[in-house]
mmCIF file of C-alpha atoms in Angstrom:
data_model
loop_
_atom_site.group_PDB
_atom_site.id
_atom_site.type_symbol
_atom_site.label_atom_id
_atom_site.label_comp_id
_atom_site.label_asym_id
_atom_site.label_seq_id
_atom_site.Cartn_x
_atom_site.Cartn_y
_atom_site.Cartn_z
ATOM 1 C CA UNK A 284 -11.309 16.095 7.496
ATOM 2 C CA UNK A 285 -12.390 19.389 6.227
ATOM 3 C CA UNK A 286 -9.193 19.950 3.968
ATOM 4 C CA UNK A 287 -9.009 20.052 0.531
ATOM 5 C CA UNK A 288 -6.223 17.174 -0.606
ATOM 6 C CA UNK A 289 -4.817 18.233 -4.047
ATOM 7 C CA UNK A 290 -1.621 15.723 -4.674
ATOM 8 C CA UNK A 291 -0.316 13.731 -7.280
ATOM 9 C CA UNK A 292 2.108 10.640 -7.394
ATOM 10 C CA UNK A 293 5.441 11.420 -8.763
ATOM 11 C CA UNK A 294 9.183 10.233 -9.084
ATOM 12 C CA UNK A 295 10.924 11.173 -5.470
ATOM 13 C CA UNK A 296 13.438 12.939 -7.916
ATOM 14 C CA UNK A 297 10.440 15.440 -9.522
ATOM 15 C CA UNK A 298 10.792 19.367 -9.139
ATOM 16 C CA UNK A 299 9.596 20.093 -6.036
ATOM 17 C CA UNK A 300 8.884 23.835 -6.547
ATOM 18 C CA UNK A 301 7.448 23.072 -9.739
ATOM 19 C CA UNK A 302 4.377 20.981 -7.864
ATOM 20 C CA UNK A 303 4.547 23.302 -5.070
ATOM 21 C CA UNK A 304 3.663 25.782 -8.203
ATOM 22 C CA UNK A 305 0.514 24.255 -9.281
ATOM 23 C CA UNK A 306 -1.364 24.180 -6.078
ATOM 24 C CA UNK A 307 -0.073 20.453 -5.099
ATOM 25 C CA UNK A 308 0.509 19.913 -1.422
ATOM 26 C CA UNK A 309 0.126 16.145 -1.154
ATOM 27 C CA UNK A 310 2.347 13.048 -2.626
ATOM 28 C CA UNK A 311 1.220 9.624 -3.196
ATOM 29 C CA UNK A 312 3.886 6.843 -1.957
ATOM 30 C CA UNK A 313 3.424 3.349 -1.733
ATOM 31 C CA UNK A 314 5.102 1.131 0.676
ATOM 32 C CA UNK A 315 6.140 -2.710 -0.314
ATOM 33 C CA UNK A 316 6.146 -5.779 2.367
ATOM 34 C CA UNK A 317 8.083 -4.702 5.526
ATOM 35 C CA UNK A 318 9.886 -7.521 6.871
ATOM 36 C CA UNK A 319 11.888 -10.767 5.245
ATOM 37 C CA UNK A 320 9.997 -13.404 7.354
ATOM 38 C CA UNK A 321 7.105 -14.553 9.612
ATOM 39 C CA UNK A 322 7.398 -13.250 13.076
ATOM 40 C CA UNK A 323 10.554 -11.536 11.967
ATOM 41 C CA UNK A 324 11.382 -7.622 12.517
ATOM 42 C CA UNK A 325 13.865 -7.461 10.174
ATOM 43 C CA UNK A 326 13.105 -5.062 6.947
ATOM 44 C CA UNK A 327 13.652 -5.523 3.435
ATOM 45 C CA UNK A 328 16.053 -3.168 1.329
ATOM 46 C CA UNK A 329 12.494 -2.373 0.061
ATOM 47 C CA UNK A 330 10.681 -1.549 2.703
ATOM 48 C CA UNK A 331 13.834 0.551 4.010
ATOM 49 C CA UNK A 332 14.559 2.863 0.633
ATOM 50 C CA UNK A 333 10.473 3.170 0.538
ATOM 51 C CA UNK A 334 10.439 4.726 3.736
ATOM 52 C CA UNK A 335 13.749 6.768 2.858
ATOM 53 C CA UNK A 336 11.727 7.989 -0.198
ATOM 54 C CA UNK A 337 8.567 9.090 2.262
ATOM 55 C CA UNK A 338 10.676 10.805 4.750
ATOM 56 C CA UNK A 339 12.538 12.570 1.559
ATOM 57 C CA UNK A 340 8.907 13.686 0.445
ATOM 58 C CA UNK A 341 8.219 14.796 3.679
ATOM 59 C CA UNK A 342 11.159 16.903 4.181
ATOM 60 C CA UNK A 343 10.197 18.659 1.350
ATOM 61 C CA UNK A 344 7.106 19.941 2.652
ATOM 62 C CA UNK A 345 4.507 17.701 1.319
ATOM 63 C CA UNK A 346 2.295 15.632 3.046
ATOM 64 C CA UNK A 347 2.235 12.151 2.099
ATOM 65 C CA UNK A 348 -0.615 10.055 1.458
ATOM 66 C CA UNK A 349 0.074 5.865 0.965
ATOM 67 C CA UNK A 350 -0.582 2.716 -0.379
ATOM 68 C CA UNK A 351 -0.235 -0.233 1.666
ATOM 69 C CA UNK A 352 1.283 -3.258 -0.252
ATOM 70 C CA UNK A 353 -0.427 -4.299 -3.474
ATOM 71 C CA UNK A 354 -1.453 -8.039 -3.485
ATOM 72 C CA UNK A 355 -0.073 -8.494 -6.358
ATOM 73 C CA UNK A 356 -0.787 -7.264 -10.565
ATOM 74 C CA UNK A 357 -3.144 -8.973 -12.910
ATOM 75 C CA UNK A 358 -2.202 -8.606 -16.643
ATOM 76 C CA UNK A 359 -3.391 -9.594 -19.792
ATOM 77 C CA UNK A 360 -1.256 -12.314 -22.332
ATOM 78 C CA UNK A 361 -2.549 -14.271 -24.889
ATOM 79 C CA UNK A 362 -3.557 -17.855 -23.771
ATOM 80 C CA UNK A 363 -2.938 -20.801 -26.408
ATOM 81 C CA UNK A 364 -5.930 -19.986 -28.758
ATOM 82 C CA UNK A 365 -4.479 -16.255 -28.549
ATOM 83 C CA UNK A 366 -7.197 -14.975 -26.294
ATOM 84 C CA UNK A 367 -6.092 -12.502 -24.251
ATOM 85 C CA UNK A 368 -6.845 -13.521 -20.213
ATOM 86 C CA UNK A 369 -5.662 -11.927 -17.381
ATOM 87 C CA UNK A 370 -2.656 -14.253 -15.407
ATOM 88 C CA UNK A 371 -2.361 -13.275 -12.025
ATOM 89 C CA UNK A 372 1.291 -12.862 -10.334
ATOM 90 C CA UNK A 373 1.761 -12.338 -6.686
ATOM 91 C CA UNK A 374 2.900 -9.474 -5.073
ATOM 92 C CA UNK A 375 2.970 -10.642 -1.458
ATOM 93 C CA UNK A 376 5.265 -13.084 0.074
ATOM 94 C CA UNK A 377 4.579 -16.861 0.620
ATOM 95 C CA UNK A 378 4.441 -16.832 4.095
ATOM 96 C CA UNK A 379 1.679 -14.881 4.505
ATOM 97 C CA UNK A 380 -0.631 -17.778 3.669
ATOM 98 C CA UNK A 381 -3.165 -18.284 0.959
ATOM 99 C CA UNK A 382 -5.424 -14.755 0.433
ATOM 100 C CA UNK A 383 -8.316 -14.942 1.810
ATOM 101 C CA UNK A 384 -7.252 -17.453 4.978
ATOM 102 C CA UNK A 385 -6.730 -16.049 8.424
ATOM 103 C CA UNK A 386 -3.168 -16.299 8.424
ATOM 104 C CA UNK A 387 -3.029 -14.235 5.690
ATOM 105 C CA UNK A 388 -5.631 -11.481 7.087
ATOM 106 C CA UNK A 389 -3.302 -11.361 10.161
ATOM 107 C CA UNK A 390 0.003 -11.177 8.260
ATOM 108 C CA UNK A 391 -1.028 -8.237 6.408
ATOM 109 C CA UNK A 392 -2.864 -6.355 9.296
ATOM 110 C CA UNK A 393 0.668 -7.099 10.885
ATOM 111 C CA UNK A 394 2.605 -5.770 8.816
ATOM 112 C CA UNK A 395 0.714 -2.563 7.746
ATOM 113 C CA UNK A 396 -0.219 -1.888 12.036
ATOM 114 C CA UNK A 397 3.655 -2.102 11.316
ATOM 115 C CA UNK A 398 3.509 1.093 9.065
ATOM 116 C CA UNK A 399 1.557 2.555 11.081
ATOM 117 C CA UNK A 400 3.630 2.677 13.720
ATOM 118 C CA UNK A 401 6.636 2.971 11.964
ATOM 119 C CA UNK A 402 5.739 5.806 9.529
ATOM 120 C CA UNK A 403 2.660 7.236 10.490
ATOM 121 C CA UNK A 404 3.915 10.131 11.833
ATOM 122 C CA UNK A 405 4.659 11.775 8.235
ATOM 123 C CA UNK A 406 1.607 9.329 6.747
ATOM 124 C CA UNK A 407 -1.699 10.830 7.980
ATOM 125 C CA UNK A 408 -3.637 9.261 5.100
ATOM 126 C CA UNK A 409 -3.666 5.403 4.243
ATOM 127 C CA UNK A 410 -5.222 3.772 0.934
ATOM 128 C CA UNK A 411 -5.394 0.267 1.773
ATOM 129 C CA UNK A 412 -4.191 -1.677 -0.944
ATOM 130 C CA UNK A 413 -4.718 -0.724 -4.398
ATOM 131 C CA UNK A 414 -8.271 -0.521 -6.213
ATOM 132 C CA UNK A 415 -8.838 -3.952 -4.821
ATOM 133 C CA UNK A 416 -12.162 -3.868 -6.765
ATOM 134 C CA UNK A 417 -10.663 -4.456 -9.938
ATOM 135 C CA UNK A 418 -9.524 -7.987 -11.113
ATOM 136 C CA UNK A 419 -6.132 -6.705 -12.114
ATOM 137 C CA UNK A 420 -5.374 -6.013 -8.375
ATOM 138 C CA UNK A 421 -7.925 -8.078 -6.253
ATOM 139 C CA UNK A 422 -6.589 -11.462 -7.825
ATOM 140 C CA UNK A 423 -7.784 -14.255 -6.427
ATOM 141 C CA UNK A 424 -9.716 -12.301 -3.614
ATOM 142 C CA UNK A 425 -13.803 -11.637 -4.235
ATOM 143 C CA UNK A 426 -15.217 -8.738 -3.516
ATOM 144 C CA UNK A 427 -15.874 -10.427 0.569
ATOM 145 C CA UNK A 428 -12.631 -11.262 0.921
ATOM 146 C CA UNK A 429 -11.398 -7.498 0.131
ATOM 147 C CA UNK A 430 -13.660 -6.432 2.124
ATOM 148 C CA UNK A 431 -12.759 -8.023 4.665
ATOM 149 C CA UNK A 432 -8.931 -7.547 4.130
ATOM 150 C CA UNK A 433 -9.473 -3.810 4.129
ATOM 151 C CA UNK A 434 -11.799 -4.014 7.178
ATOM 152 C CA UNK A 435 -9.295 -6.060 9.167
ATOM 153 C CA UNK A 436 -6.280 -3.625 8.202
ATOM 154 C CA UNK A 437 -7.930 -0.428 8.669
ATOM 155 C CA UNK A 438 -8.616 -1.786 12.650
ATOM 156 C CA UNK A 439 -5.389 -2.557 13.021
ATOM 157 C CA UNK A 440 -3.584 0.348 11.808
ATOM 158 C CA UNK A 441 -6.207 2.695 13.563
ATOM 159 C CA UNK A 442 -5.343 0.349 16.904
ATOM 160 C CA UNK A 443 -1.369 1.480 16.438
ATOM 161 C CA UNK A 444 -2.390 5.298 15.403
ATOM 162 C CA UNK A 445 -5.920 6.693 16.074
ATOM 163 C CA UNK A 446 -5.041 9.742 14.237
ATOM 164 C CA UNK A 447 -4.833 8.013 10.896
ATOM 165 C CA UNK A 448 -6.941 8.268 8.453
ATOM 166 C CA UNK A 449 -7.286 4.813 6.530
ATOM 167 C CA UNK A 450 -9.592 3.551 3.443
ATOM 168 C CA UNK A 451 -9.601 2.285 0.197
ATOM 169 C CA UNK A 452 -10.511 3.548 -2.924
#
């Protein structure tokens, strides 16, 4: 890709001509977990206004560039002593298995090939995950076990739509 991406993340409610003013033609979205159950193709609410929110953005002009679904958000509370440590909550649903098994490499390669498909016509650009590097969103994955994630989910959403362009950051 030889074009310069200058975009920002914003409410879907922001002043488009403003951005459009400052030289901003791309719009970071994120999308959650698509569908209520294993095996199941019925969406979330979520995963429905999400999409409603991308195809808003992309009405407007601006190309989109997206998050798969986080694993999850580490923050930091004070343990018994007071010490602040970082407690890890869950962002992905029970089903998938625990992170780092194979179910749940193939439950999340599912469901993002799912985005793929399903949105990647006004999605050319795919972060997978979030910053997966960092404790606060790798949780209880190491760093071979986000690898691997991202490896697995970048195949499979590339097997749906070669045209996308997928990473991590």
């Amino acid at each position: 890709m030889k074009e310069l991406i200058i975009g920002t993340s914003c409410y879907d409610h922001a002043d488009t001509q403003w951005i459009k003013s400052a030289g901003i033609g791309w719009v970071r979205t994120g999308f959650p977990y698509p569908f209520v159950a294993p095996e199941s193709e019925t969406l979330t609410p979520e995963y429905i206004q999400a999409r409603e929110v991308a195809r808003n953005w992309a009405g407007r002009g601006f190309r989109l560039i997206a998050s798969t679904p986080g694993l999850g958000i580490g923050t930091y509370r004070p343990d018994s002593k007071g010490k602040m440590t970082m407690v890890w909550q869950d962002g992905f649903p029970n089903w998938f298995g625990a992170p780092g098994s194979e179910s749940f490499y193939r439950n999340y390669a599912r469901a993002c090939a799912f985005l793929a498909k399903d949105v990647g016509e006004i999605v050319p650009l795919w972060q997978v995950a979030n910053e997966i590097d960092w404790p606060q969103f790798a949780g209880p994955f190491n760093l071979r076990q986000a690898s691997e994630l991202v490896l697995r989910t970048v195949i499979a959403m590339k097997e749906v739509n070669p045209s996308l362009l997928v990473g991590t950051n």
